[in-house]
Coordinates of C-alpha atoms in Angstrom, one line a residue:
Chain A
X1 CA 55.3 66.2 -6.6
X2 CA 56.4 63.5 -4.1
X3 CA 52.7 62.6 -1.9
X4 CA 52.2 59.8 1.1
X5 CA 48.9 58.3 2.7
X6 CA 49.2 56.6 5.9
X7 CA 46.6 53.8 7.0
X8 CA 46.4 53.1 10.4
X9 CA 44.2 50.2 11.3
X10 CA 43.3 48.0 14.0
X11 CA 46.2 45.3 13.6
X12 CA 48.5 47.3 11.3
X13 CA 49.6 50.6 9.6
X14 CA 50.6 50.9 6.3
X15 CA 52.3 54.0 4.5
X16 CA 52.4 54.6 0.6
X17 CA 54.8 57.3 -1.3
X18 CA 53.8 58.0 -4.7
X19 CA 55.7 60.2 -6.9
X20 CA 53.9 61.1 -10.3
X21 CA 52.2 57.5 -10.7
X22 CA 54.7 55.7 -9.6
X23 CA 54.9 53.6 -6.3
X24 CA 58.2 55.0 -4.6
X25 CA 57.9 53.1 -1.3
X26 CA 55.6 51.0 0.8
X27 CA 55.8 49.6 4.4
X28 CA 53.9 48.2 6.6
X29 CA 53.6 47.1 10.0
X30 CA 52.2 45.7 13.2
X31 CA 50.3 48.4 15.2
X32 CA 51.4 49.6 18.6
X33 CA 49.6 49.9 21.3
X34 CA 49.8 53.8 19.9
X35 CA 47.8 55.0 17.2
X36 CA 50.6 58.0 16.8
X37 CA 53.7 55.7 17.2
X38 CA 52.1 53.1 14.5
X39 CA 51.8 56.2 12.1
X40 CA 55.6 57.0 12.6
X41 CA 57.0 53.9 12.3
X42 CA 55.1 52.9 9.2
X43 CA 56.3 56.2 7.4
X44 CA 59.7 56.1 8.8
X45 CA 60.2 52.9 7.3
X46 CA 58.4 53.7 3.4
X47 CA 60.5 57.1 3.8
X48 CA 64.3 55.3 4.4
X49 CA 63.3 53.1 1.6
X50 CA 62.4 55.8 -0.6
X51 CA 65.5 57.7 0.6
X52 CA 63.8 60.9 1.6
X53 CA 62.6 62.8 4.5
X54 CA 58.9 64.3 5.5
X55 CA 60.0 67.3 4.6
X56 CA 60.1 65.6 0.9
X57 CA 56.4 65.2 1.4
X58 CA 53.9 67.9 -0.4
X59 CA 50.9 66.5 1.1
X60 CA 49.6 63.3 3.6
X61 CA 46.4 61.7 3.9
X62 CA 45.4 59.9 7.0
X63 CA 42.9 56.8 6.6
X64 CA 42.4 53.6 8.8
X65 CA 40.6 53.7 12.3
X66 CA 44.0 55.4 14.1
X67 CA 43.2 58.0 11.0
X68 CA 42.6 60.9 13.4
X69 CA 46.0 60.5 15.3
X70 CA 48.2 60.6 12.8
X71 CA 50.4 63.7 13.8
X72 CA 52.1 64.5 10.4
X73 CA 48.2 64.0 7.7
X74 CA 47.4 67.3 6.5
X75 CA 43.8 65.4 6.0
X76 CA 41.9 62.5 6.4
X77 CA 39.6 60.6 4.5
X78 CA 37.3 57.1 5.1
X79 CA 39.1 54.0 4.6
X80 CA 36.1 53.3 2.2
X81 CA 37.0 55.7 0.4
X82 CA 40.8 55.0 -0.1
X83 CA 40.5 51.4 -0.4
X84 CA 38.2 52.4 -3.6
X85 CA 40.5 55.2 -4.9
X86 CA 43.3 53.1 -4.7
X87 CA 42.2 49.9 -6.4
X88 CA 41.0 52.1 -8.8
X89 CA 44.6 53.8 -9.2
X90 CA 45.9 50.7 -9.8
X91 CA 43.1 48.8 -11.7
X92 CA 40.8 52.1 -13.7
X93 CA 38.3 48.9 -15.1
X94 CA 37.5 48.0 -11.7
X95 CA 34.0 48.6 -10.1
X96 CA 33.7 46.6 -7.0
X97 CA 36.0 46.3 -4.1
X98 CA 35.6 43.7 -1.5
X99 CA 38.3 44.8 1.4
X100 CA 38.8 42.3 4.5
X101 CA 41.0 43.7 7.5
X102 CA 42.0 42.2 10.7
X103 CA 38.2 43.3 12.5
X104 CA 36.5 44.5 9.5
X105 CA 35.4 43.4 6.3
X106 CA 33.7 45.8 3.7
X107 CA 32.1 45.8 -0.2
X108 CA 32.8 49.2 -2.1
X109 CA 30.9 49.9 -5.5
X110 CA 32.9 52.3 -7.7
X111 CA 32.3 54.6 -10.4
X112 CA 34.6 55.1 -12.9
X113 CA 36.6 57.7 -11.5
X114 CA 37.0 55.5 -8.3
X115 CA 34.2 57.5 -6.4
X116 CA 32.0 55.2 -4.2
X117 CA 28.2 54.7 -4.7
X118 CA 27.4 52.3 -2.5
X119 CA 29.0 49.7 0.2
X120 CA 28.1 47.7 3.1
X121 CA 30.6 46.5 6.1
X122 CA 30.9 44.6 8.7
X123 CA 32.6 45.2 12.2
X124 CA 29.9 44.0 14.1
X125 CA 30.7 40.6 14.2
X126 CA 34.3 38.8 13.8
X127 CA 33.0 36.0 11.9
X128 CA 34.3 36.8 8.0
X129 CA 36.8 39.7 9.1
X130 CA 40.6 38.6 9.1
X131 CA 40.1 37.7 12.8
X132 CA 38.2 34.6 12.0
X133 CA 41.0 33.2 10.1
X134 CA 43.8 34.3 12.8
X135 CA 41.6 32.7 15.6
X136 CA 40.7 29.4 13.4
X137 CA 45.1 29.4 12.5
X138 CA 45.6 29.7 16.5
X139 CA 43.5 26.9 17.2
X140 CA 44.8 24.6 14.5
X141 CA 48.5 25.8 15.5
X142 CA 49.6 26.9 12.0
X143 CA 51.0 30.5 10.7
X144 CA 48.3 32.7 9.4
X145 CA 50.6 33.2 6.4
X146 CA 50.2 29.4 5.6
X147 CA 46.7 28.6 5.6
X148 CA 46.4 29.6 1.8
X149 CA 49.4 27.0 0.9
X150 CA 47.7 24.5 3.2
X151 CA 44.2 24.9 2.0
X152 CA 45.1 24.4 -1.9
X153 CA 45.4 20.8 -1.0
X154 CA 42.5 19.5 -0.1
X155 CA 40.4 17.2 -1.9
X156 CA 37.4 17.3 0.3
X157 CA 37.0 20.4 2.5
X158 CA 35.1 20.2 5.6
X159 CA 31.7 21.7 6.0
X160 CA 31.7 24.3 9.0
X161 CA 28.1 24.3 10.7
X162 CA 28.7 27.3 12.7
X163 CA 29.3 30.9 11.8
X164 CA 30.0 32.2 15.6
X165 CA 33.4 32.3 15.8
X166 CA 33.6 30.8 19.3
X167 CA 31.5 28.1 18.6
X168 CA 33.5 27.8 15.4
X169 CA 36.7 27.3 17.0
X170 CA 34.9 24.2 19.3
X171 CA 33.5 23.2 15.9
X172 CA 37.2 22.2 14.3
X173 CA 38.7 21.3 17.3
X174 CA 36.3 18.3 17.5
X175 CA 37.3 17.3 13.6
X176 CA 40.9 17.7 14.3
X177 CA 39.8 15.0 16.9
X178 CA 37.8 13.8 14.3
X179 CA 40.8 12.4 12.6
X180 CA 40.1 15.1 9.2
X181 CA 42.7 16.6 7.6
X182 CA 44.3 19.9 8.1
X183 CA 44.3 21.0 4.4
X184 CA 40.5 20.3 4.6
X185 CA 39.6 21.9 7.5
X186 CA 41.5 24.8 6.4
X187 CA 39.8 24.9 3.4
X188 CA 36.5 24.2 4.7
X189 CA 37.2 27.4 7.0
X190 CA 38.3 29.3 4.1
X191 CA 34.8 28.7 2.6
X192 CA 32.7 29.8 5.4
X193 CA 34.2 33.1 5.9
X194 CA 34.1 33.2 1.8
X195 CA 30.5 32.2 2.0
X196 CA 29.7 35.1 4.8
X197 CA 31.6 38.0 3.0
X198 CA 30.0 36.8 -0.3
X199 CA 26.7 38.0 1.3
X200 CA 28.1 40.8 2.5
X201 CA 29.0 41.9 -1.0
X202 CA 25.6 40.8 -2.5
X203 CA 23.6 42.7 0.0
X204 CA 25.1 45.7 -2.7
X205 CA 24.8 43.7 -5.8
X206 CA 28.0 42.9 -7.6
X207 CA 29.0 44.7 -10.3
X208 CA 31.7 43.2 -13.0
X209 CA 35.3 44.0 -12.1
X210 CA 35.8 42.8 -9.0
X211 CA 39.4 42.7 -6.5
X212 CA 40.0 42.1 -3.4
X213 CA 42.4 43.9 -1.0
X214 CA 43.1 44.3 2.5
X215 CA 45.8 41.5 4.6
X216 CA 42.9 38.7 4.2
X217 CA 43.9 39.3 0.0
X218 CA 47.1 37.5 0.1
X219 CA 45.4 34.6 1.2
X220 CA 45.3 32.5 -1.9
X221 CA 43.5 29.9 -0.7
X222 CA 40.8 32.7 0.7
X223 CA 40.8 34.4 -3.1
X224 CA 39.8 31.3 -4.5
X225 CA 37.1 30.3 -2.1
X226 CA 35.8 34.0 -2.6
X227 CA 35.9 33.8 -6.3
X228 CA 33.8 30.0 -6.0
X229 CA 31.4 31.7 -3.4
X230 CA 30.6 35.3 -5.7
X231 CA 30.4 32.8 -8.7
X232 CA 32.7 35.3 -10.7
X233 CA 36.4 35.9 -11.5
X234 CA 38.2 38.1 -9.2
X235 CA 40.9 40.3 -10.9
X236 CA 44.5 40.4 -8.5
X237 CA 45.9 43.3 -7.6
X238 CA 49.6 43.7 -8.9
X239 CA 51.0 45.0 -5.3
X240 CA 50.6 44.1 -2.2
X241 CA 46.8 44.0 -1.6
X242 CA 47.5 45.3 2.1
X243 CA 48.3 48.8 1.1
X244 CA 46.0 49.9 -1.2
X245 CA 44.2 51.8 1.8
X246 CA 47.2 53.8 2.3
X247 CA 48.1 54.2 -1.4
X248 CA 44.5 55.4 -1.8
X249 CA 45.3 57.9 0.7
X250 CA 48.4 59.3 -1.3
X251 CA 46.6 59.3 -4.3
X252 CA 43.9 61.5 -2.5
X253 CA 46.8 63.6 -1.2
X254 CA 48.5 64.3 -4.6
X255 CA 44.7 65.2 -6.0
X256 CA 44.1 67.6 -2.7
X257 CA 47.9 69.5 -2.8
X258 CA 47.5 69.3 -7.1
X259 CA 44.0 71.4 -6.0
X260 CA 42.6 69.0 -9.2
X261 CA 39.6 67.2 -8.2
X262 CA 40.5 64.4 -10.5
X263 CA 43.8 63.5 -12.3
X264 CA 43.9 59.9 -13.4
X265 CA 47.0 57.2 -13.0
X266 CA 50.0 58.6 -14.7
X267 CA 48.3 61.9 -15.4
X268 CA 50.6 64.2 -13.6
Chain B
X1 CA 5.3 5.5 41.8
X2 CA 9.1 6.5 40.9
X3 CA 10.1 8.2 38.0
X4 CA 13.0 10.2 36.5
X5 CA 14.6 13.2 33.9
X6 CA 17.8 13.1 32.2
X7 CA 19.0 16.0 30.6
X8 CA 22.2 16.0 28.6
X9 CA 23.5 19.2 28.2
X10 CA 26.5 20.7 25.9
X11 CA 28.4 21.4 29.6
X12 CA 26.6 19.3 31.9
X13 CA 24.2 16.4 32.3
X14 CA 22.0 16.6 34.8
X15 CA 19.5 13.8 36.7
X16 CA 16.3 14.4 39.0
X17 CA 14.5 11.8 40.7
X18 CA 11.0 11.8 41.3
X19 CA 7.8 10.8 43.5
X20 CA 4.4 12.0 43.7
X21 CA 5.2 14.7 45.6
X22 CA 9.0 15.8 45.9
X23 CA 12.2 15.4 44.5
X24 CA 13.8 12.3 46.2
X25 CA 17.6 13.1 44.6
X26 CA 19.5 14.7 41.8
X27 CA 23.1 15.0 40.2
X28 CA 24.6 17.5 37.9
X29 CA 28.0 16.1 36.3
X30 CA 30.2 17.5 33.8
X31 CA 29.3 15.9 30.2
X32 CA 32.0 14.1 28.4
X33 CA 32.3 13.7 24.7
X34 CA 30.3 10.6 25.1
X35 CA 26.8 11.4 26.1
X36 CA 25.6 7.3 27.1
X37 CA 28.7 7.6 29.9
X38 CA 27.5 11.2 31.1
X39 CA 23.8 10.2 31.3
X40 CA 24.9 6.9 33.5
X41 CA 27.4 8.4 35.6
X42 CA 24.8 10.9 36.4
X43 CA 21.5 8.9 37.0
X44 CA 24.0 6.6 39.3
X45 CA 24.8 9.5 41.7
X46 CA 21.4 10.6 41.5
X47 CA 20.0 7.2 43.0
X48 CA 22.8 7.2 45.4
X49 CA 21.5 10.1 46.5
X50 CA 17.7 8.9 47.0
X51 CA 19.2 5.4 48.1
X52 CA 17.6 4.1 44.9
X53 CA 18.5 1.5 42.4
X54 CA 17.6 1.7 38.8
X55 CA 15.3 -0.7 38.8
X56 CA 13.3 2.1 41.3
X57 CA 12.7 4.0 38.4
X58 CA 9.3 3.2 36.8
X59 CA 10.4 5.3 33.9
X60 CA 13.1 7.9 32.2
X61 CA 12.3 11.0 29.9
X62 CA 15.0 12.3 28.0
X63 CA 16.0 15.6 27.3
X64 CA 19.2 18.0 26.2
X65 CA 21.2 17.9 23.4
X66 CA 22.8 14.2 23.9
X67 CA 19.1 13.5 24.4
X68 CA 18.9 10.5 21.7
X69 CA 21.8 8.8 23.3
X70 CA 20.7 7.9 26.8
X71 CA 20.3 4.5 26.9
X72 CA 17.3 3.9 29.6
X73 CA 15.3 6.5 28.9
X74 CA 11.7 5.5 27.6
X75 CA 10.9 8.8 25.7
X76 CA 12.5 11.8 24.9
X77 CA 11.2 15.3 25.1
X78 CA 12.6 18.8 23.7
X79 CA 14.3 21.1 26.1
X80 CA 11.9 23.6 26.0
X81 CA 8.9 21.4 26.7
X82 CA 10.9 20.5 29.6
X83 CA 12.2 24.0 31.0
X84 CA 8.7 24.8 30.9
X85 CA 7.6 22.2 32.7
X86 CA 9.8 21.9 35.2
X87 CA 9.9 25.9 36.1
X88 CA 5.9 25.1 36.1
X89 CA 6.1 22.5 38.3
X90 CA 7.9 24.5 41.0
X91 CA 6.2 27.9 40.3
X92 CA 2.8 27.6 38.7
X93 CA 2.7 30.9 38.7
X94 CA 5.5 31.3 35.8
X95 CA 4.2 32.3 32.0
X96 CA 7.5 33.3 30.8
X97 CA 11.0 31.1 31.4
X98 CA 14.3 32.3 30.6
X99 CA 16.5 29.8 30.3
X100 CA 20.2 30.2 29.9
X101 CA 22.4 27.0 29.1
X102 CA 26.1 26.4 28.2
X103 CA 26.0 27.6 24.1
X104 CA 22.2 28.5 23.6
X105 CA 19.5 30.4 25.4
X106 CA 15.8 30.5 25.1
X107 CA 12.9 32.5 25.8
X108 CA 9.8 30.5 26.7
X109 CA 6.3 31.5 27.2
X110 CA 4.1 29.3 29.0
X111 CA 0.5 28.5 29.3
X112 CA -1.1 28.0 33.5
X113 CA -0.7 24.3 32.7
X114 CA 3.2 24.4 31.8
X115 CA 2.9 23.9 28.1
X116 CA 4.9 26.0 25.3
X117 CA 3.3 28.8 23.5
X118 CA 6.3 30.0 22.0
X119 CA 9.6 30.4 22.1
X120 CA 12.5 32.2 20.6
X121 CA 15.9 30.5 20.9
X122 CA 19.7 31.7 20.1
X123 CA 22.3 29.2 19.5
X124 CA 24.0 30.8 16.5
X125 CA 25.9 33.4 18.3
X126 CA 27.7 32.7 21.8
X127 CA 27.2 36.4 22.8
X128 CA 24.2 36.2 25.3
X129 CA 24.8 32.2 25.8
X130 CA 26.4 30.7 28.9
X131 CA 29.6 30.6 26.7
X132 CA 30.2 34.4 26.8
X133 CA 30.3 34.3 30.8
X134 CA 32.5 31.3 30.5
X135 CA 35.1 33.2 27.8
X136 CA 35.0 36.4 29.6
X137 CA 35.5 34.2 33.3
X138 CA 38.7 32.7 32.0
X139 CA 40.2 35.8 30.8
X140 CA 39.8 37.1 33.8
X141 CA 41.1 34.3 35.8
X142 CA 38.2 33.8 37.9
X143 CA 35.3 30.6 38.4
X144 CA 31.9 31.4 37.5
X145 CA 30.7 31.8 40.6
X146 CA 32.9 34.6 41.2
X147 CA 32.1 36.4 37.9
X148 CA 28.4 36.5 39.5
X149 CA 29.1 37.0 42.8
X150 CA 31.5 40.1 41.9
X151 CA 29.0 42.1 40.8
X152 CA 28.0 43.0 43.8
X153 CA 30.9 45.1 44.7
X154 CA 31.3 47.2 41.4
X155 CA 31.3 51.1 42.0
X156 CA 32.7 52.7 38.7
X157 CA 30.1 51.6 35.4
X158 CA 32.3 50.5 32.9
X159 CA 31.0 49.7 29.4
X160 CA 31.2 46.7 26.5
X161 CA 30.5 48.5 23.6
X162 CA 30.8 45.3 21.2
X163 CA 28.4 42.5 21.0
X164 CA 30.3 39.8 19.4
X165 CA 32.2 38.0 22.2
X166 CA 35.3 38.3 20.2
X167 CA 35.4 42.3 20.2
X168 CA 34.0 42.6 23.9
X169 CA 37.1 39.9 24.6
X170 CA 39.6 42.4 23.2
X171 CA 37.4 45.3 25.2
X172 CA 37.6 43.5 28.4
X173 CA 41.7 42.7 28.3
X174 CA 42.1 46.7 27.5
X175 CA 40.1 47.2 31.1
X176 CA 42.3 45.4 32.8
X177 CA 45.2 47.1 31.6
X178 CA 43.8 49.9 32.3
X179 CA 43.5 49.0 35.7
X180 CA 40.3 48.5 36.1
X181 CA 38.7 46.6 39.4
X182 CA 37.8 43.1 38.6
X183 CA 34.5 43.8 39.9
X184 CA 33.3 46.8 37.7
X185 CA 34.7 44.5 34.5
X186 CA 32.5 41.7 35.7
X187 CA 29.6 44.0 36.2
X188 CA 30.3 45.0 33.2
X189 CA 30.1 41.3 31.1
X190 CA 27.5 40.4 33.4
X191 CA 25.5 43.8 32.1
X192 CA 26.1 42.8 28.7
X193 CA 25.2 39.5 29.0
X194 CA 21.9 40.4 30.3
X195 CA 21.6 42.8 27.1
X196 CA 21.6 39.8 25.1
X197 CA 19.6 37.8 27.1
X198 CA 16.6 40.7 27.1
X199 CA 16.5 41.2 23.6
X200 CA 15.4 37.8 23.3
X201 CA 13.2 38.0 26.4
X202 CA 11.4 41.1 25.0
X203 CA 10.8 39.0 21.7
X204 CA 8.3 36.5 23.5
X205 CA 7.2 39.2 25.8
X206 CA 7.6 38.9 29.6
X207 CA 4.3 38.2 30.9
X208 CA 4.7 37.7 34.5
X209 CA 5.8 35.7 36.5
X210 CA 8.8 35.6 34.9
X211 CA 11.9 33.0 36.1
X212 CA 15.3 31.7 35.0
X213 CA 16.5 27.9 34.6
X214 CA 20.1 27.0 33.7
X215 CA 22.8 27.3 35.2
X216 CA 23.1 31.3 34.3
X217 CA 20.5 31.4 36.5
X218 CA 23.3 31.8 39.7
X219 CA 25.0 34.8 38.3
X220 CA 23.3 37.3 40.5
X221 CA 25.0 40.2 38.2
X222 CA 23.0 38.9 35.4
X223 CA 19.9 38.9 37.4
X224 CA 19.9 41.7 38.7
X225 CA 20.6 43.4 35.2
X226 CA 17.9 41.5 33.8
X227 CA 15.3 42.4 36.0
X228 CA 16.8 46.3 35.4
X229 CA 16.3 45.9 31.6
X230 CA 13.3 44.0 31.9
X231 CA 11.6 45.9 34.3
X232 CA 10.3 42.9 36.4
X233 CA 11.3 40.9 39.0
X234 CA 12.4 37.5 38.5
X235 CA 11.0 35.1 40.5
X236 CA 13.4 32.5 42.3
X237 CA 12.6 29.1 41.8
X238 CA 13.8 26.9 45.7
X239 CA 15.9 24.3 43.4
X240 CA 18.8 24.8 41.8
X241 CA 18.0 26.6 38.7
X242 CA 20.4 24.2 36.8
X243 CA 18.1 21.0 37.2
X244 CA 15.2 22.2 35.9
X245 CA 15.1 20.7 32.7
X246 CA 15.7 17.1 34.0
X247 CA 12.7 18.1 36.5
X248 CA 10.7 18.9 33.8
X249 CA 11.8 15.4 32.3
X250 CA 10.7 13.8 35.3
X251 CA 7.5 15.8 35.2
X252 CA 6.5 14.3 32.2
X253 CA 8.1 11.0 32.8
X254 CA 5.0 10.6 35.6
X255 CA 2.6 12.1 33.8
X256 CA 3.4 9.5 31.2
X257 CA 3.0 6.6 33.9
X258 CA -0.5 8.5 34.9
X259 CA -1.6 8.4 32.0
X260 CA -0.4 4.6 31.1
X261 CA -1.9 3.6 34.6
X262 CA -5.6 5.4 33.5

C-alpha cells in the first residue's frame, strides 16, 4: 500500500510517500502565495521522483496551517500530531519533540506509540521561531543556510540583551559596528533563540529522548546551542528534519486506509 | 533664576529652558550614536532660541536613556520622575501619564504634587512602543505624521490580528495587496497600537486626569483609540507632548536651586 501526507505550512510545503516503511519520495518547497498550488507542487514533485501518479495513492493526510486546502487529503490531522508520529516512525525510543518552523515553534511529549500527551507552542511571538534566525541572517547579509557553518567558529559568542526581535535586529547591527565577529554574533544569536525555545520545552518538562525537527533542525549550529541550553543530548534525525510533518502525515494515512489504529515502522 | 532639562532619548534628545514662570525656549534633535554631541547640539539651539548663553543656565537636570553622558548637567533624574513632573507642571490636574517614547512606554501614576506612585513600563517588546508606529510607517511609505493624521479618514475597519510587530508586519503588507486604503491600514496599526498601550494603562489604573507625553502623543489615531479603549478622555497638554520629560528635568532643576537658595 503506497500512502502520502502533505504539510503545508507558512513558508513551505512538504510531501512524503511511504510505501510499507520505506521512504519512496520527499520534496519540499517554498510556499505560494496559494495554499492549494503549494499542495500540488510539493506532491507533484515527491510523485515524479517516486515515478508514480495520485492515482498510485491509497490514502493522503493533510497537516500544516494550509492543511485545510489541500484539494487531493482524504483527511487532516494537527501538525502536532504528525510532527510526533513521524519522529516516532523514524526514531520508536523517542519521547520528546521540539519542532521549530518558519513562524512557529512547538514541544511535543510522546508516548510510546507516538501519541501526544502534552505540548506547548509558540506563534505568538517571532522571537525563537525560524523567523528570528531569517530576520537576524537578513540583517547580517548572510544565507540562512550558512549561519550553522558560520556559527561553529566562534570562540566567544556574543551575549544578546534583547529577545524582541526588532529590537534584536538594532541590537547586532550596533556590534557589527561594534567591530565583533560574525561567527560570534551568529553564535551568540543562535543561543538566544536556543535559550527561548529551551523554556518553551521546559514549561512541559523534558522527558529523555529528545530530537528536533522542523527547517530550523538543519541548523547545526542551532542543534548545538539547543542541546547546551536543554542540558541534554539531542538524538538527529536520519532524514531531512523538514519533513517529518509530512511523513507523519503518511504514516497517519497508511494507519487510517490499513483501518489499524496502530501498526508500527516496518509492520506492514 | 534660569534653569534647564535634558533628555536623551533612544530617537531624539530633547532641551527645555526655564524661568520662574514659563518656558523661555526648547529643541528637540535627532540623537546620534553619541549621546555628549546630541545633548550639546540640543541645549545650543535651545538657548538660541531664548537668546541665552550657557552660562544663563543656573543649573541642568538630566534625564533619558543617554542620561549619564551629558556633560553639564548637575544631576540626573529617571524618566519617569520627570514625565511626571513635567505633565504635572502643565496640568496639575493629571494622576495618570502615559507616556510613549521611541522603544519603551510607560504607564505612570501620579500623586497632586507630581511625584510617582507607580509605574509599569514595557521595553522588552517593540509592539506597543513608538517602534511599532515607526516599522509599520516605513512599510507603508509614509512619515509619522501621516500615519496619525490618516486615521481620520478610514471608513472600512480592518483588523491586526497578531501582536508581535513581526506577524502584524506580514498582516499589514497582505492589506495592501489586497488593496486596501492606506487610511483604514493605518487605522488599523494605530488601533493596535493603542491595544498595547491600554493594557499597560489599565495595569496602573487610569485615575483621571489622564494625559500623554512623547512623541506618540501626536498620533491622533492612537488617541483617539485610547481614549475608546480606555473609556476617558485624554487631556491635552498646550506644549508639545514630546518635551515633557526635559520639562520635567527643568522642573526639578529649579526646584533643586529653591531648595539650595532656602
Amino acid at each position: 500500500m503506497i500512502t502520502a501526507g502533505c504539510d503545508v505550512g507558512s513558508l513551505s510545503a512538504k510531501a512524503v510517500i511511504l510505501e510499507n516503511g520505506q521512504i519512496l519520495a520527499s520534496n519540499v518547497i517554498f510556499a505560494r502565495p496559494e495554499p492549494e498550488d503549494s499542495a500540488r507542487d510539493a506532491m507533484g514533485g515527491a510523485l515524479a521522483s517516486a515515478g508514480l501518479t495520485m492515482g498510485d495513492i491509497s490514502c493522503c493526510m493533510g497537516t500544516g496551517y494550509g492543511r485545510n486546502s489541500i484539494p487531493f487529503a482524504r483527511a487532516v490531522e494537527s501538525e502536532i500530531a504528525c510532527h510526533g508520529r513521524g519522529a516516532q516512525w523514524l526514531l520508536p525510543r523517542v519521547r520528546m519533540v521540539i519542532d521549530i518552523g518558519g513562524q512557529d515553534a512547538k514541544a511535543i511529549r510522546l508516548d510510546a506509540q507516538g501519541n501526544v500527551i502534552r505540548y506547548a507552542y509558540n506563534d505568538k511571538c517571532a522571537s525563537g521561531t525560524g523567523r528570528f534566525l531569517e530576520i537576524m541572517a537578513g540583517a547580517l547579509g548572510v544565507p540562512l543556510e550558512d549561519m550553522g557553518g558560520i556559527s561553529l567558529s566562534s570562540g566567544n559568542p556574543v551575549t544578546i540583551s534583547n529577545q524582541c526581535v526588532v529590537f534584536a535586529e538594532t541590537e547586532i547591527i550596533s556590534l557589527i559596528n561594534d567591530g565583533r565577529a560574525l561567527p560570534d554574533i551568529v553564535a551568540g544569536l543562535h543561543r538566544a533563540m536556543a535559550h527561548r525555545v529551551a523554556s518553551l520545552a521546559r514549561g512541559i518538562e523534558l522527558d529523555r529522548e529528545i530530537t528536533m525537527t522542523g527547517g530550523v533542525a538543519k541548523n547545526t549550529g542551532m542543534f548545538a546551542a539547543l542541546q547546551e541550553a536543554l542540558g541534554v543530548r539531542l538524538t538527529a534525525l536520519e532524514v531531512d528534519p523538514q519533513i517529518i510533518g509530512a511523513l507523519g502525515a503518511a504514516v497517519m494515512a497508511r494507519d487510517l486506509s490499513a483501518g489499524a489504529g496502530q501498526g508500527n515502522h516496518g509492520a506492514l | 533664576m534660569i534653569v534647564a532639562g535634558c533628555d536623551v532619548g533612544s530617537l531624539t534628545t530633547k532641551a527645555v529652558i526655564l524661568n520662574q514662570k514659563s518656558i523661555l525656549g526648547h529643541a528637540i534633535v535627532n540623537s546620534t550614536f553619541r549621546p555628549e554631541e546630541s545633548a550639546r547640539e540640543v541645549m545650543e539651539k535651545a538657548l538660541a532660541a531664548s537668546g541665552l548663553s550657557i552660562g544663563d543656565i543656573k543649573f541642568c537636570v538630566g534625564t533619558g536613556y543617554g542620561r549619564d553622558r551629558v556633560p553639564f548637567v548637575g544631576k540626573v533624574v529617571s524618566e519617569i520622575a520627570c514625565h511626571a513632573k513635567g505633565a504635572h507642571w502643565l496640568l496639575p490636574s493629571v494622576r495618570t501619564v502615559i507616556d510613549i517614547g521611541g522603544q519603551d512606554c510607560k504607564a505612570i501614576k501620579v500623586d497632586a504634587r507630581g511625584n510617582v506612585v507607580k509605574f509599569f513600563t514595557n521595553d522588552k517588546c517593540a509592539a506597543g512602543t513608538g517602534r511599532f508606529l515607526e516599522v509599520m510607517a516605513k512599510l507603508m511609505g509614509l512619515s509619522l505624521d501621516e500615519l496619525g493624521r490618516l486615521s481620520n479618514q478610514a471608513g472600512e475597519a480592518l483588523q491586526l490580528a497578531s501582536t508581535c510587530t513581526v506577524w502584524a508586519q506580514a498582516e499589514v503588507v497582505h492589506h495592501l495587496n489586497a488593496k486596501k486604503s492606506k487610511a483604514d491600514i493605518a487605522a488599523s496599526v494605530n488601533r493596535a497600537m493603542a491595544g498595547r498601550v491600554a493594557i499597560l494603562a489599565r495595569s496602573v489604573g487610569t485615575e483621571k486626569d489622564v494625559c500623554m507625553t512623547g512623541g506618540v502623543a501626536k498620533n491622533m489615531g492612537v488617541i483617539s483609540s485610547l481614549e475608546k479603549l480606555l473609556g476617558v478622555n485624554i487631556r491635552r497638554l498646550r506644549q508639545d507632548p514630546q518635551i515633557i520629560g526635559a520639562l520635567g528635568a527643568a522642573v526639578f532643576a529649579r526646584e533643586r536651586m529653591e531648595g539650595a537658595s532656602r
